[in-house]
mmCIF file of C-alpha atoms in Angstrom:
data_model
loop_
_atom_site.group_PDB
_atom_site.id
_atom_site.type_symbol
_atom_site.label_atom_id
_atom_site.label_comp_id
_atom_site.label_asym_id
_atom_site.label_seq_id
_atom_site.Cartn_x
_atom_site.Cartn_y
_atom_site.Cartn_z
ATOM 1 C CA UNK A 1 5.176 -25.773 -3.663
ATOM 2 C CA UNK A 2 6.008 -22.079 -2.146
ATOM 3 C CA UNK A 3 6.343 -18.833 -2.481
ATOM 4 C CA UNK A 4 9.012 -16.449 -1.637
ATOM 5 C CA UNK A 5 8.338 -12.878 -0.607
ATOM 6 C CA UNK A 6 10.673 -9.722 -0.697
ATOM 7 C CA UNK A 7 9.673 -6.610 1.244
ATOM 8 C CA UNK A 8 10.855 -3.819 -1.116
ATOM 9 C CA UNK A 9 8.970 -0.478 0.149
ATOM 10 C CA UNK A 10 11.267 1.284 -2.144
ATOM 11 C CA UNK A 11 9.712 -0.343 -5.426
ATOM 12 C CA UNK A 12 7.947 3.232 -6.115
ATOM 13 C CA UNK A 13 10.848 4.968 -5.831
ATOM 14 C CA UNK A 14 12.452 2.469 -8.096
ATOM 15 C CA UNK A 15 9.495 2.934 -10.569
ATOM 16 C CA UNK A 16 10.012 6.485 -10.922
ATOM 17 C CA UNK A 17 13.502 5.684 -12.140
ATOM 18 C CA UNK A 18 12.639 2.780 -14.486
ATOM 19 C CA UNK A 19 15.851 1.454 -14.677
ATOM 20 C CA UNK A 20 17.467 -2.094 -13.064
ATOM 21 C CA UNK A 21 20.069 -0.098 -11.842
ATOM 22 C CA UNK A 22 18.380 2.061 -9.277
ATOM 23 C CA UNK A 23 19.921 2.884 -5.796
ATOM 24 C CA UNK A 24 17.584 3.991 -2.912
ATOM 25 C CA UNK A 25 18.474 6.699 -0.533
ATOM 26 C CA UNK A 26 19.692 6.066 2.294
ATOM 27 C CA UNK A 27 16.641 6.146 4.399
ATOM 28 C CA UNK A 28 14.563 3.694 1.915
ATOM 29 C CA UNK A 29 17.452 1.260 2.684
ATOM 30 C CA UNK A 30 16.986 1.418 6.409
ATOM 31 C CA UNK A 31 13.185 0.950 6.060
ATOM 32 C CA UNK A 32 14.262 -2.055 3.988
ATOM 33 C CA UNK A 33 16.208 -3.865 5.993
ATOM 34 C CA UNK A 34 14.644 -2.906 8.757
ATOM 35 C CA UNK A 35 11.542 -4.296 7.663
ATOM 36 C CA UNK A 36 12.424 -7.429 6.021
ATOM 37 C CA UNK A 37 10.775 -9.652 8.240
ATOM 38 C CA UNK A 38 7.904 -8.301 7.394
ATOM 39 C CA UNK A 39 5.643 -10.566 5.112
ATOM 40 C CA UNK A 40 5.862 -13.111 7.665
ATOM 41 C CA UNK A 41 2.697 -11.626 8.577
ATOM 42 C CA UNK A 42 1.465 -12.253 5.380
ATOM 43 C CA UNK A 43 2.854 -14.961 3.777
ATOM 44 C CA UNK A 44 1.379 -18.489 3.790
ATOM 45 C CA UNK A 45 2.736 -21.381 5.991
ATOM 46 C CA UNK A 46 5.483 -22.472 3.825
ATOM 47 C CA UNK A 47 6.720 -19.692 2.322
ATOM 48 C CA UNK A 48 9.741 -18.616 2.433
ATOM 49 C CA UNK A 49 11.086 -14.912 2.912
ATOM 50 C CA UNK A 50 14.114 -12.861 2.004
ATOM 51 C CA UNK A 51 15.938 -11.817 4.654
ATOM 52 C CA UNK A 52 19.870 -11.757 4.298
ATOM 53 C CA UNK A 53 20.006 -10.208 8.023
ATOM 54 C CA UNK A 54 17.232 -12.351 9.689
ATOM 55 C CA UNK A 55 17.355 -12.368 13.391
ATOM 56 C CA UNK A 56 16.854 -16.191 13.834
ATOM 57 C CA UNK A 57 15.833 -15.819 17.731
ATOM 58 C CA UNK A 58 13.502 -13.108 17.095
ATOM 59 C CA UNK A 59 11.694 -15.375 14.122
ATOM 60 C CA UNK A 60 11.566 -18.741 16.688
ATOM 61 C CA UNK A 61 9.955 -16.344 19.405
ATOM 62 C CA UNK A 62 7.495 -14.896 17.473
ATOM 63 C CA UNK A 63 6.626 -18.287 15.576
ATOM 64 C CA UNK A 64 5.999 -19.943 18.746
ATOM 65 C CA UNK A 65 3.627 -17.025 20.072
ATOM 66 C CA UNK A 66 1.812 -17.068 16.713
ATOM 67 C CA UNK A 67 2.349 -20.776 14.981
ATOM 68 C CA UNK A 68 3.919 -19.202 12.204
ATOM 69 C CA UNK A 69 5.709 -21.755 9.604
ATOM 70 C CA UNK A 70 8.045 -19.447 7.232
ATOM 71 C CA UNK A 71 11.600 -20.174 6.240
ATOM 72 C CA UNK A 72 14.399 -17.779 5.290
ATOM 73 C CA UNK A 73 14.843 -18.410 1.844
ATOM 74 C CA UNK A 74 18.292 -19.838 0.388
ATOM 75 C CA UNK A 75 19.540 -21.311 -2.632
ATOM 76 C CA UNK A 76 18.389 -24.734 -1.169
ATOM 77 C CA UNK A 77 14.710 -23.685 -1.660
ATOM 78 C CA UNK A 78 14.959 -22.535 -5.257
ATOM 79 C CA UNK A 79 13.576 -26.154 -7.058
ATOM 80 C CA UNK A 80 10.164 -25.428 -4.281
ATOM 81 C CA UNK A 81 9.141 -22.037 -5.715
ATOM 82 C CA UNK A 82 6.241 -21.926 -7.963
ATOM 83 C CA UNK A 83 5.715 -17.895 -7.332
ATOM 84 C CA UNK A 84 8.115 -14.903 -6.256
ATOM 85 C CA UNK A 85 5.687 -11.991 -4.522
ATOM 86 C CA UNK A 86 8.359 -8.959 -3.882
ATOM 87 C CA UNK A 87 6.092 -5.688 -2.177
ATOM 88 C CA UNK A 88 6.354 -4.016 -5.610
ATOM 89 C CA UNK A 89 7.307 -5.253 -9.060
ATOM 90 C CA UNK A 90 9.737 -3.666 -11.229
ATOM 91 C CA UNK A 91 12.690 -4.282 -12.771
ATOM 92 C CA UNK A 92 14.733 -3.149 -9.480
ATOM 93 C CA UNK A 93 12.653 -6.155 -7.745
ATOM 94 C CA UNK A 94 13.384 -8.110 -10.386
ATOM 95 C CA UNK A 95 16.998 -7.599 -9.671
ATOM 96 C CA UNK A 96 17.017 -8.267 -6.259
ATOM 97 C CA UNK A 97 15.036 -11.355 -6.399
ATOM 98 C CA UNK A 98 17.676 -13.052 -9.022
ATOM 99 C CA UNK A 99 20.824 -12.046 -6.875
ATOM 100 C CA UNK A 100 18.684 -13.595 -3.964
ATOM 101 C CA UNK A 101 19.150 -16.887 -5.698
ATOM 102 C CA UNK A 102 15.755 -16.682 -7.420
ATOM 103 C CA UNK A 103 15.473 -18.397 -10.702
ATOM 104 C CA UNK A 104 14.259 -15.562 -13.835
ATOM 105 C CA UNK A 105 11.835 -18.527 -15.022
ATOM 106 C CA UNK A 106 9.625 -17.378 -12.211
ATOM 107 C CA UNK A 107 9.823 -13.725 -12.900
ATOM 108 C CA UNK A 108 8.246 -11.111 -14.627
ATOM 109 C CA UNK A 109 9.984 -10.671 -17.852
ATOM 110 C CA UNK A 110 11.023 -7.102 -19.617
ATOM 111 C CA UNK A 111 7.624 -6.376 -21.456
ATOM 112 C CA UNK A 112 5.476 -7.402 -18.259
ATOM 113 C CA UNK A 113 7.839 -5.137 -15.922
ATOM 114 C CA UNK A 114 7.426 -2.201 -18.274
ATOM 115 C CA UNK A 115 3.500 -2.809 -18.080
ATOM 116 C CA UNK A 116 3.414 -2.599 -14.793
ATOM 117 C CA UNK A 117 5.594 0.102 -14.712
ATOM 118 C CA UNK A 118 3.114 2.041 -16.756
ATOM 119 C CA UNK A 119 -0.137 0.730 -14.576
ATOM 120 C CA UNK A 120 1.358 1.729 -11.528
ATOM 121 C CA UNK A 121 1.861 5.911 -12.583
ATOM 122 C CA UNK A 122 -1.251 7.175 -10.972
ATOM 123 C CA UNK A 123 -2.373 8.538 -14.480
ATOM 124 C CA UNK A 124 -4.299 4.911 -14.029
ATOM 125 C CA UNK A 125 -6.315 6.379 -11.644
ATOM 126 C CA UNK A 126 -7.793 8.586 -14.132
ATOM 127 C CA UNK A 127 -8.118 5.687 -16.443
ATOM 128 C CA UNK A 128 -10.198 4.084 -13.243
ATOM 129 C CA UNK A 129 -12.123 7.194 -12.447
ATOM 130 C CA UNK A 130 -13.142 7.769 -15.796
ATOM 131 C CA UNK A 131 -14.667 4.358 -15.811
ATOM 132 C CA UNK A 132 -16.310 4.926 -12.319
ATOM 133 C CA UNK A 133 -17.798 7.978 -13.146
ATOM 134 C CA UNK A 134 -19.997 5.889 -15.873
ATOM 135 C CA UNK A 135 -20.443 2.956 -14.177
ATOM 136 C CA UNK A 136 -21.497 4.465 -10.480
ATOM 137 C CA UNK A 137 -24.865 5.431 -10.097
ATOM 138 C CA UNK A 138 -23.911 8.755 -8.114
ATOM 139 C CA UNK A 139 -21.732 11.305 -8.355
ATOM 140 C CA UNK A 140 -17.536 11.642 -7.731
ATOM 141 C CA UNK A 141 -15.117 14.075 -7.625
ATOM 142 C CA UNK A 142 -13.437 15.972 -10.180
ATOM 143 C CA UNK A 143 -11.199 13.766 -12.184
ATOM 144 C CA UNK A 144 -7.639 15.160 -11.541
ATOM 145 C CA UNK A 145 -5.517 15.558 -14.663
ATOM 146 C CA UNK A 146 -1.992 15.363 -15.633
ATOM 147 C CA UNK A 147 -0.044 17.916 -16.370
ATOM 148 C CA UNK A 148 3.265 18.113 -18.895
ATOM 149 C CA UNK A 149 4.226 21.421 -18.140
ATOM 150 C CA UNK A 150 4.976 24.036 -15.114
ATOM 151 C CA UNK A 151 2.653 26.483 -16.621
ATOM 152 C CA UNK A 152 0.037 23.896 -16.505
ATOM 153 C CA UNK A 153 0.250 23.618 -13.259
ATOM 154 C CA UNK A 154 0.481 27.218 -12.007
ATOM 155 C CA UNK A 155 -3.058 27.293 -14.355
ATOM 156 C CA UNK A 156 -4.548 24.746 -12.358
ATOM 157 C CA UNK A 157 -4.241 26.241 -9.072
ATOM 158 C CA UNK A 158 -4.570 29.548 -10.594
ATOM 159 C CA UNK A 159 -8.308 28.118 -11.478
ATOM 160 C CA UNK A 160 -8.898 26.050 -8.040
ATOM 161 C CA UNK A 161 -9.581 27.725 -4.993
ATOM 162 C CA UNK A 162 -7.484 24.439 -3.375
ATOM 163 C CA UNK A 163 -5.417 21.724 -5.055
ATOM 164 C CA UNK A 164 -2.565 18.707 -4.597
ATOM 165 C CA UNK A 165 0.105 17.856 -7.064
ATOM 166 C CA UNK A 166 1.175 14.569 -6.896
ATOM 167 C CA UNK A 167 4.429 12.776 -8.549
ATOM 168 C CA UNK A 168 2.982 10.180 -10.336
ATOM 169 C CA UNK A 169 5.338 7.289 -8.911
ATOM 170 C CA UNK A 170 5.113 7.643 -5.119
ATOM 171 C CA UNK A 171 4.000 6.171 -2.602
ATOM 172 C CA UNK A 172 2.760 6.331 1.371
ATOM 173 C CA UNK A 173 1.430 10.581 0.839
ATOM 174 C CA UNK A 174 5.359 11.039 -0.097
ATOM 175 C CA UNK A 175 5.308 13.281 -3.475
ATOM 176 C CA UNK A 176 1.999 15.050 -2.713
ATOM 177 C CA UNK A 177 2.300 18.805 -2.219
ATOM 178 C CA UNK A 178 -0.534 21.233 -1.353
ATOM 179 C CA UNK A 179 -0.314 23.761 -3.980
ATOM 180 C CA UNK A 180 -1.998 26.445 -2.213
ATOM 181 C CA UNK A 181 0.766 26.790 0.237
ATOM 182 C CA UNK A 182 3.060 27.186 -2.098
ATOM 183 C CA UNK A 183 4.158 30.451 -3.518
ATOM 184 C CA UNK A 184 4.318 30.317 -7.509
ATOM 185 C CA UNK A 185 8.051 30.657 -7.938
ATOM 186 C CA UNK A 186 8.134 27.633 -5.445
ATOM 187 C CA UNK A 187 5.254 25.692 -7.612
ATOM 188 C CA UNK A 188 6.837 26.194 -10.269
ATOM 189 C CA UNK A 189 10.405 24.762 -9.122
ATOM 190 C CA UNK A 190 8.318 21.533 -7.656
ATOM 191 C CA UNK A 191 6.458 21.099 -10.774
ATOM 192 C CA UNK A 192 9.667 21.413 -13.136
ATOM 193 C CA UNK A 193 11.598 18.844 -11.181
ATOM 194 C CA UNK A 194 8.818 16.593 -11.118
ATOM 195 C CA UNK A 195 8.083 16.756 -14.754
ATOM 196 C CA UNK A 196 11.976 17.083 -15.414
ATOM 197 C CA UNK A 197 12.771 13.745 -13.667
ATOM 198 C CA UNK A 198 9.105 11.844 -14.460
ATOM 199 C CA UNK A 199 8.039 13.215 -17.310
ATOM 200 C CA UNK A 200 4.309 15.090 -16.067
ATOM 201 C CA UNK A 201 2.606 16.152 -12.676
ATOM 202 C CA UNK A 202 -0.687 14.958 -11.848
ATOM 203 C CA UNK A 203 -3.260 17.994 -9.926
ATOM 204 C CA UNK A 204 -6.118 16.921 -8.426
ATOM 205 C CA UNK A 205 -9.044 19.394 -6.251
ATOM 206 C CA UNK A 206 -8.595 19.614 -2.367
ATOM 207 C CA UNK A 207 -11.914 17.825 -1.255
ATOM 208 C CA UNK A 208 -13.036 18.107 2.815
ATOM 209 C CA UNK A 209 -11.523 15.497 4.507
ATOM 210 C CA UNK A 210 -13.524 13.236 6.525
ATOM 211 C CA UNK A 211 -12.037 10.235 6.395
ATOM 212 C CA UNK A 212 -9.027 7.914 4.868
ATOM 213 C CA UNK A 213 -10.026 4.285 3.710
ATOM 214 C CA UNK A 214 -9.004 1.804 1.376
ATOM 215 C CA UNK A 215 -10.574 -1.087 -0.784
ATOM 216 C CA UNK A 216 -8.628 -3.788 -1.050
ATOM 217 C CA UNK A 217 -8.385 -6.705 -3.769
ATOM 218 C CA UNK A 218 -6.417 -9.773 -5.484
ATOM 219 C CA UNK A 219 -5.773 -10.639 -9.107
ATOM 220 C CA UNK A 220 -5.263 -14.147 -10.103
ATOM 221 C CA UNK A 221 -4.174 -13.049 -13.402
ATOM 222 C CA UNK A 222 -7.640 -13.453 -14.761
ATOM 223 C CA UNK A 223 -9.802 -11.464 -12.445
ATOM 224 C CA UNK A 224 -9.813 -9.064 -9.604
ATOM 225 C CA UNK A 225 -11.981 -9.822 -6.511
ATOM 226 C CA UNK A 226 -12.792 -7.511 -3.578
ATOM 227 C CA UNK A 227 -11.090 -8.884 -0.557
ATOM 228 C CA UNK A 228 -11.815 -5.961 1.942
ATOM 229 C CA UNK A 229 -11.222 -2.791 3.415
ATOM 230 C CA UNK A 230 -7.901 -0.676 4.923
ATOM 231 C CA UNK A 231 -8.530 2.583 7.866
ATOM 232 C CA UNK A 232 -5.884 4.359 7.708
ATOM 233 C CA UNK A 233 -4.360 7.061 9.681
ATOM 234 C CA UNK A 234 -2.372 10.020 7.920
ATOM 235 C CA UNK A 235 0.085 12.564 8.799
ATOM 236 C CA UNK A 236 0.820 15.942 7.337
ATOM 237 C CA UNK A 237 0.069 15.248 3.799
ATOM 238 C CA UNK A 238 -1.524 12.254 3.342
ATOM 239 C CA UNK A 239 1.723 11.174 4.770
ATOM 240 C CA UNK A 240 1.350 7.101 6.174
ATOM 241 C CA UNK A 241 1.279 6.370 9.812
ATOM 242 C CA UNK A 242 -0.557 3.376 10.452
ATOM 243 C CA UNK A 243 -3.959 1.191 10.203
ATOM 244 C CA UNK A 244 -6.747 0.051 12.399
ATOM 245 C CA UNK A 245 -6.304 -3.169 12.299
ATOM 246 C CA UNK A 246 -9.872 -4.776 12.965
ATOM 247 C CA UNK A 247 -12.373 -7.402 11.189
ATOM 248 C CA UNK A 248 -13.851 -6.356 8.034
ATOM 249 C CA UNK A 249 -17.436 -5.834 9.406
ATOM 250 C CA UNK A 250 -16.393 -3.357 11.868
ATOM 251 C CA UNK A 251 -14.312 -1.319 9.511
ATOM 252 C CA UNK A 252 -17.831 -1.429 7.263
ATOM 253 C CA UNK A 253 -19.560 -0.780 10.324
ATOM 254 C CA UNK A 254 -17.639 2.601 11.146
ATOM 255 C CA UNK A 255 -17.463 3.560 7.360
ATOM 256 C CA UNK A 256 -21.544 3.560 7.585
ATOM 257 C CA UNK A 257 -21.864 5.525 9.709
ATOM 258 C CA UNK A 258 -20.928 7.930 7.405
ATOM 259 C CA UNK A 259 -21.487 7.090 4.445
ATOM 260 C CA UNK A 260 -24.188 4.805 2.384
ATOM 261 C CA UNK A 261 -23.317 1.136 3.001
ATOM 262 C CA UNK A 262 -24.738 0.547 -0.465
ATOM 263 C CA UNK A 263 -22.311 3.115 -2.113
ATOM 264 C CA UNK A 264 -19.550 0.615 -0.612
ATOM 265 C CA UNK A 265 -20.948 -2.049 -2.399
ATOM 266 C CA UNK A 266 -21.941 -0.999 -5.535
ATOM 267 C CA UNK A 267 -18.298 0.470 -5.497
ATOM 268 C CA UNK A 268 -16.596 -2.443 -4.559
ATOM 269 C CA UNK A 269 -18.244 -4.156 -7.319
ATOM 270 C CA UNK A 270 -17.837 -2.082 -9.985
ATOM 271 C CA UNK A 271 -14.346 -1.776 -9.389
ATOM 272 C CA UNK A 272 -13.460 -5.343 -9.729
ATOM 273 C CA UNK A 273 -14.962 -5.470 -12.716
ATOM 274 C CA UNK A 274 -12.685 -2.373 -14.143
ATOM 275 C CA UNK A 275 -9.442 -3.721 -12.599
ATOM 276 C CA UNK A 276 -10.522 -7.350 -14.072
ATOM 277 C CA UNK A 277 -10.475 -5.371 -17.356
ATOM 278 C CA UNK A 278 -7.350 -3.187 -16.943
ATOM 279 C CA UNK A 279 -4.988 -4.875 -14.407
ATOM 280 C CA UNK A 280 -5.994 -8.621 -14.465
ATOM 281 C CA UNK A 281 -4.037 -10.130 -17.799
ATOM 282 C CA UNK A 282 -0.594 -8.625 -16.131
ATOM 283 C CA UNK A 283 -0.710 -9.010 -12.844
ATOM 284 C CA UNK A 284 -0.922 -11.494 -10.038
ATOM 285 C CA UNK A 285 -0.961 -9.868 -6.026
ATOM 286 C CA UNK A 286 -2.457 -7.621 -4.074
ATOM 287 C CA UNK A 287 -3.351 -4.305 -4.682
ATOM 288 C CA UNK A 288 -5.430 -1.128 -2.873
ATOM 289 C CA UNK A 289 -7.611 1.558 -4.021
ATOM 290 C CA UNK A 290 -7.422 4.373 -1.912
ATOM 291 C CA UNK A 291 -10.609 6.356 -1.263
ATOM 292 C CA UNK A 292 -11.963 9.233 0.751
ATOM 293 C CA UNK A 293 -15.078 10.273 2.531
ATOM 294 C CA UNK A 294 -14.871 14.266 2.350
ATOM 295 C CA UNK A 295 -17.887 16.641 2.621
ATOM 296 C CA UNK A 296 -19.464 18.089 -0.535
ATOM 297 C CA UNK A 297 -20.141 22.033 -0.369
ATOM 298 C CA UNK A 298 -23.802 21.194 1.337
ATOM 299 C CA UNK A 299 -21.577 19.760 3.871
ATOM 300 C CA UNK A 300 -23.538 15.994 2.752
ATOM 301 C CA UNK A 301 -20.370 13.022 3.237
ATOM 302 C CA UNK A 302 -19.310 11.694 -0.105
ATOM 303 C CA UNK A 303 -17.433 8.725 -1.327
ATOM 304 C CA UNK A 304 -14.453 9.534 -3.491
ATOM 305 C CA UNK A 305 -14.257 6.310 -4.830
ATOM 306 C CA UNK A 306 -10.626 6.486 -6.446
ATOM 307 C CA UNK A 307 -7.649 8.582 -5.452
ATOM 308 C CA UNK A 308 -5.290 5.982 -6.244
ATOM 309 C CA UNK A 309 -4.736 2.554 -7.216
ATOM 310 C CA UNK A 310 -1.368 0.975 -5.479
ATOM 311 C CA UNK A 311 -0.606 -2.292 -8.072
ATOM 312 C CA UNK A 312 1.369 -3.309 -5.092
ATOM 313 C CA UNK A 313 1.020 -5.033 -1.427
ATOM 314 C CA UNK A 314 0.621 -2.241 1.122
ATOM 315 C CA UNK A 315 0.284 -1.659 4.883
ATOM 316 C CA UNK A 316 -2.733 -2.203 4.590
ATOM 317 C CA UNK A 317 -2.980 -5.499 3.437
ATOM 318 C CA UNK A 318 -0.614 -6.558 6.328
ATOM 319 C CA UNK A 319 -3.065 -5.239 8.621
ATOM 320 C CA UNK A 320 -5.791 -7.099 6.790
ATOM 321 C CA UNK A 321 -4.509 -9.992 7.487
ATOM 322 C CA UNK A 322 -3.169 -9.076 10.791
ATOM 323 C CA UNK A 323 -6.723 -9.168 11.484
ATOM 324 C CA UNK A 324 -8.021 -12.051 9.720
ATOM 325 C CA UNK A 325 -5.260 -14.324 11.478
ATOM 326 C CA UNK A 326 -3.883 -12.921 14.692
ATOM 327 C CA UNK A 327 -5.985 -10.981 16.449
ATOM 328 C CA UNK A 328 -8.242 -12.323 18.717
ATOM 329 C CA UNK A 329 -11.927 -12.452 18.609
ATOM 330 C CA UNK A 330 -13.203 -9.178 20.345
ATOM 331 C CA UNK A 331 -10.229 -6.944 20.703
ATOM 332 C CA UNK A 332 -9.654 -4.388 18.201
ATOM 333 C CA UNK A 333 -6.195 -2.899 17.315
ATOM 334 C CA UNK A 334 -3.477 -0.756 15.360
ATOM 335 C CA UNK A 335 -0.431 -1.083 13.340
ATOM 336 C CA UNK A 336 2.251 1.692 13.522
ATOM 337 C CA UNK A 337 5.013 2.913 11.508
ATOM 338 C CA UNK A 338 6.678 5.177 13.438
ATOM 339 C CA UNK A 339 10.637 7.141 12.309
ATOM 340 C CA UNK A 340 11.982 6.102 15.609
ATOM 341 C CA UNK A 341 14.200 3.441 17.830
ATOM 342 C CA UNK A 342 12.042 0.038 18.552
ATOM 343 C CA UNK A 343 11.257 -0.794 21.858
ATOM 344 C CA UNK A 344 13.607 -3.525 23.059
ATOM 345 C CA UNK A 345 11.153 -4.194 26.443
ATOM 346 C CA UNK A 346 7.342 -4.325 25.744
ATOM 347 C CA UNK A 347 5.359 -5.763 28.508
ATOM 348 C CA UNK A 348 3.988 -9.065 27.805
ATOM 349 C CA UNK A 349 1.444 -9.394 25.646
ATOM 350 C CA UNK A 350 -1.921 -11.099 26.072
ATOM 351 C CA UNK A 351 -2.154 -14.239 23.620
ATOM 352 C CA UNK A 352 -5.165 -16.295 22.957
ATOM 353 C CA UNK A 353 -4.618 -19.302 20.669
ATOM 354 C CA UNK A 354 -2.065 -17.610 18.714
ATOM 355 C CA UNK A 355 -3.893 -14.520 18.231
ATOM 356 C CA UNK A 356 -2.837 -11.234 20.296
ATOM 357 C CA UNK A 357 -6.100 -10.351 22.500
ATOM 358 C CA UNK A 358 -4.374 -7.340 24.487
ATOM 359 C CA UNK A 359 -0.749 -5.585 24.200
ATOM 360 C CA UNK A 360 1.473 -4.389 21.953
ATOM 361 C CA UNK A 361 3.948 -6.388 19.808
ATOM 362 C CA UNK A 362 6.580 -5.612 17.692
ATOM 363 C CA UNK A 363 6.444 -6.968 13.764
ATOM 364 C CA UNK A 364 10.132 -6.731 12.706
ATOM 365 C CA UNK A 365 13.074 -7.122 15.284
ATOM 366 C CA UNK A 366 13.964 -3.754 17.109
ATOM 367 C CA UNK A 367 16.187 -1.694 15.269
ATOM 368 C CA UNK A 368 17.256 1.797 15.624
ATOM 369 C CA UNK A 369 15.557 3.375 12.362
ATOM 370 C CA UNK A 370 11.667 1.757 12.419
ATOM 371 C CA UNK A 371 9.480 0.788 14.702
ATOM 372 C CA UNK A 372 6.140 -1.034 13.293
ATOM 373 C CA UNK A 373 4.103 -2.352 16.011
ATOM 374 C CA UNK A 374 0.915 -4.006 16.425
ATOM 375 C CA UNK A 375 -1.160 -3.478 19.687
ATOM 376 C CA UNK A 376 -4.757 -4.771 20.711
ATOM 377 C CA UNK A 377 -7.154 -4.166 23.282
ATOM 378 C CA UNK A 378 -10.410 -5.638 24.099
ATOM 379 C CA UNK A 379 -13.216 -4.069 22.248
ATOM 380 C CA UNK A 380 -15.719 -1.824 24.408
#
């Protein structure tokens, strides 16, 4: 029995809406179909994708390189399916999924949709922080807070030196405004359209950034286990822009070096046990917990253990298993997501049993909107 997977990186965008009726903008369609292909990186052999504009060559090539065994799902598959795994649930996904020939018995229903819709506003980072800051035996951030009004929000920065506001459906840095470089008439219009169209705002402190990570786990449906870590690279804003892409011990490895190994896994721990309890009885995936190393005011690196919980697959879970299952032993390398035209003519990449060991590759075919790319190198 199979799975079939549905790369919807627009699923926030559709949460934020809440309705089954949602159209994306015109550039969350592009990164769509440009990137549905995608989750044959992470699927399992014998799942099957949706792709309505599958480039059939482009799949054959690549599954030779990397003995990949996907299918592009049709209505001939339906009777195989025991699970549908879109990038993000809602009822948007839900949509999609049944005019792909999906059969509803395998979906989410209404009330599940709508309590996922609910986990997924980052005010369930609070929730998670709250229980962190009880549970961890040393000390986190200030626990951001969510705000129903403009005036709220002009308070909060009024009353910290530096501060973000964040939509709370977005995704990928997108939504996230630094508030002190925003006059308040300004503020005040971002904060009003936010709240107008999502109901509140959430306003968190500015901490000293150091570095970008991610925890990364499954649910089951009964529990949530730690399944590793996500380096990320940022642009702007917190804006997305790629991962290391590298065995779990090395990302640890790099991570210690500034920070207390055992604050990693006390807080890897804990946290499974709070998402078992929160997350577990409704959902079944993937999901990330962003994090940050930052520098306190004694300039000592600290862990901020929870700046956002993403009930969702992300990039860095492709890069996770990017790593676990096609790169080679002793190279290290990155995934990009880049705005720009693929490159048609790489130079040929270095393969070892399946596994890239030098070069660059792309993930999805070339297109003129996305490029996401995967290149290696021998580690030094």
């Amino acid at each position: 029995m199979a799975r079939v997977h549905l790369f919807n990186p627009e699923n926030d965008l559709a949460l934020a809406q809440g309705s089954s009726n949602y159209t994306a903008p015109p550039n969350a369609v592009a990164l769509h179909n440009a990137g549905e292909m995608l989750p044959i990186w992470y699927a399992t052999d014998g799942d099957y994708i949706i792709a309505p504009n599958a480039d059939a060559q482009w799949l054959r090539h690549v599954s030779q390189l990397f003995n990949i065994n996907i299918e592009i799902f049709n209505n001939s598959h339906q009777s195989n399916l025991t699970e549908a795994c879109p990038w993000g649930w809602s009822h948007d996904a839900r949509r999609q999924l049944i005019k792909a020939g999906v059969s509803d018995s395998i979906l989410y229903n209404d009330d599940t949709l709508n309590k996922l819709r609910r986990l997924s506003h980052r005010h369930t980072s609070i929730v998670v922080m709250q229980q962190l800051q009880q549970r961890l035996p040393f000390s986190i951030p200030p626990l951001p807070i969510e705000a129903l009004s403009p005036d709220e929000v002009i308070s909060y920065r009024n009353t910290h030196k530096g501060c973000f506001i964040k939509s709370p459906w977005s995704s990928s840095g997108r939504g996230v405004f630094d508030a002190s470089m925003l006059s308040s008439d300004e503020l005040m219009r971002r904060a009003n359209g936010i709240i107008r169209r999502q109901g509140s705002v959430m306003c968190e402190v500015a901490l000293n950034k150091v570095q970008d990570f991610a925890m990364l786990f499954y649910s089951n449906g009964q529990n949530v286990s730690f399944i590793g870590y996500s380096s990320f690279f940022t642009e702007h804003i917190g804006a997305y822009s790629g991962n290391i892409v590298a065995p779990d011990s090395e990302i640890k490895r790099q991570l210690s070096t500034m920070i207390d190994p055992k604050h990693l896994d006390i807080t890897s721990s804990v946290l499974s046990e709070i998402l078992t309890e929160i997350i577990a009885p409704h959902y079944t995936g993937f999901l990330g917990v962003d994090m940050l190393i930052y520098r306190d005011s004694n300039n000592q690196p600290c862990l901020a253990p929870c700046l956002e919980v993403n009930l969702r697959t992300t990039m860095g879970i492709v890069a996770w298993h990017l790593s676990n299952r096609f790169l080679a032993p002793g190279s290290l390398g990155k995934m990009k997501v880049e705005f720009k035209n693929s490159q048609t003519n790489l130079p040929t990449p270095v393969i070892y049993d399946h596994r890239l060991a030098e070069g660059t590759i792309n993930l999805v075919p070339p297109n003129n909107n996305f490029s996401i790319t995967f290149e290696a190198s021998p580690q030094p």
